[in-house]
Amino acid sequence: PPGHVITRADLTTSEARLEGALGALAIGEAEIATLVGRTTSQTIHAGGLVVEPDLGSGPALGPGEVAVTVAVGADTVFADLRRGDEVAVVETTEPGRPGSATALLLERATVYHVAADTGRLGIGGSATSEEGGRIANVTLIVPQGDAERVVHALVNGRLTLVLVPAP
């Protein structure tokens, strides 16, 4: 299914004579090891030929990781944020109040998905995504042990995503 992380057990090889564009897109036996750990972008049926367009790009969830979706505003996220970018997660408690405090919640999280709300209108800022609207939410890959803290902060405070350089 789409989003499946490919394992070695998912793959077999067979001989086929391919000509033209299909031959250029097919994955050869010498490249089979490069498929392990990649995700599928669409359904690949058992016994079917694996071609490059069937494979997704970007990060996949690993063992001990979960995906957490964060609703974001135009002023709390980099406007050109993309899948695979790395961000720090900063929490502000009691925003706009005298007792407000800001602290680093996570040093690093990987962006799994960026979703846009094409119907949302706003004044100022240019927070858009490749889907053509204002960024409405960002799904982050976080260590499972940090998920509870992130969700608690999401419910009780305001999160800001800060773009950081790739490791």
XYZ file of C-alpha atoms in Angstrom:
167
model
C 0.000 0.000 0.000
C 1.103 3.641 -0.314
C 3.422 4.645 2.552
C 4.667 1.104 3.193
C 8.327 0.936 4.211
C 9.970 -1.625 1.953
C 11.854 -4.506 3.597
C 14.130 -7.056 1.945
C 11.422 -9.698 2.476
C 9.078 -7.668 0.223
C 11.388 -8.069 -2.763
C 12.180 -10.829 -5.218
C 13.964 -10.755 -8.540
C 13.036 -12.206 -11.880
C 14.188 -11.881 -15.447
C 12.288 -9.648 -17.819
C 12.990 -8.092 -21.167
C 12.080 -4.436 -20.983
C 12.367 -1.951 -23.779
C 11.962 1.788 -24.044
C 10.912 3.987 -21.133
C 9.822 1.065 -18.940
C 13.324 -0.353 -19.022
C 14.764 2.975 -17.885
C 12.335 3.180 -14.943
C 12.734 -0.421 -13.712
C 14.916 -1.247 -10.719
C 17.696 -3.678 -11.582
C 18.953 -6.546 -9.447
C 22.135 -4.609 -8.631
C 20.006 -1.791 -7.166
C 17.686 -3.941 -5.053
C 19.480 -3.120 -1.780
C 18.767 0.588 -2.352
C 15.017 -0.095 -2.127
C 15.120 -1.328 1.474
C 13.891 1.426 3.795
C 12.216 3.467 1.053
C 8.466 4.037 1.071
C 5.936 3.300 -1.626
C 4.010 6.168 -3.190
C 1.301 3.883 -4.577
C 0.161 0.274 -4.352
C 2.650 -2.288 -5.699
C 0.962 -5.658 -6.186
C 2.648 -8.962 -5.348
C 4.756 -10.074 -8.288
C 4.527 -6.637 -9.860
C 7.407 -4.779 -11.399
C 8.859 -2.057 -9.164
C 9.516 1.137 -11.080
C 10.895 4.431 -9.827
C 7.502 6.278 -9.888
C 6.136 3.669 -7.406
C 8.595 4.876 -4.780
C 8.088 7.788 -2.447
C 10.686 10.303 -1.517
C 11.403 11.791 1.850
C 11.492 10.425 5.349
C 9.788 7.322 6.676
C 8.887 6.415 10.251
C 11.516 4.264 11.885
C 11.340 1.987 14.906
C 10.579 3.989 18.043
C 9.242 6.976 16.097
C 5.731 8.344 15.735
C 4.135 11.038 13.597
C 2.478 13.967 15.410
C 0.435 16.555 13.525
C 0.769 20.157 14.668
C -1.670 22.877 13.613
C 0.366 25.954 12.744
C -0.247 29.593 11.990
C 1.468 31.694 9.348
C 3.665 33.334 11.988
C 4.814 30.074 13.602
C 6.361 28.226 10.661
C 8.742 28.841 7.751
C 6.573 29.573 4.692
C 8.478 27.224 2.365
C 8.679 24.272 4.756
C 8.922 20.945 2.890
C 8.827 17.225 3.617
C 12.234 16.115 4.884
C 13.169 19.485 6.416
C 14.504 19.491 9.965
C 12.937 21.749 12.593
C 13.335 22.557 16.261
C 10.072 22.689 18.220
C 9.659 25.604 20.616
C 6.780 25.875 23.111
C 5.300 29.090 24.457
C 3.029 28.738 27.469
C 0.418 31.378 28.224
C 1.155 33.375 25.054
C 0.388 37.084 25.356
C 0.134 37.002 29.159
C 2.577 38.372 31.742
C 3.496 34.832 32.880
C 4.352 33.728 29.340
C 7.433 31.515 28.941
C 9.175 30.055 25.908
C 11.357 26.945 25.953
C 12.920 24.497 23.521
C 10.751 21.385 23.459
C 12.654 19.347 20.842
C 16.060 20.134 19.366
C 15.238 18.342 16.146
C 12.263 16.767 14.405
C 11.831 15.761 10.779
C 8.930 17.093 8.712
C 6.901 14.120 7.469
C 4.118 16.048 5.729
C 3.005 19.640 5.130
C -0.694 20.257 4.492
C -2.267 23.448 3.214
C -5.720 24.902 3.615
C -6.406 26.427 0.215
C -9.579 28.064 1.504
C -7.958 29.906 4.405
C -7.477 33.635 3.958
C -5.095 35.751 5.954
C -3.727 39.229 6.229
C 0.016 39.691 5.887
C 2.676 37.018 5.723
C 3.128 34.683 2.810
C 2.991 31.273 4.460
C 2.232 29.006 1.548
C 3.033 25.442 0.690
C 3.629 23.583 -2.537
C -0.053 22.580 -2.486
C -1.013 26.207 -3.107
C -2.442 27.532 0.156
C -1.518 28.659 3.630
C 0.146 25.975 5.706
C -2.542 24.561 8.011
C -0.650 21.751 9.720
C 2.684 20.006 9.762
C 3.206 16.360 10.665
C 6.499 15.743 12.432
C 8.451 12.548 13.060
C 9.374 12.508 16.744
C 10.845 9.885 19.063
C 8.003 7.926 20.660
C 9.278 8.879 24.129
C 8.807 12.586 23.320
C 5.333 12.286 21.785
C 3.473 12.802 25.072
C 5.398 16.038 25.796
C 4.723 17.329 22.286
C 1.002 16.555 22.484
C 0.766 18.122 25.954
C 2.469 21.272 24.668
C 0.234 21.294 21.613
C -2.904 21.212 23.749
C -1.721 23.605 26.462
C 0.549 26.077 24.704
C 1.621 27.403 21.346
C 4.213 25.636 19.226
C 6.632 27.339 16.858
C 8.663 25.358 14.330
C 12.164 26.704 13.692
C 13.973 25.531 10.558
C 17.410 24.077 11.427
C 20.206 22.819 9.162
C 20.223 19.151 8.199
C 22.624 17.043 10.285
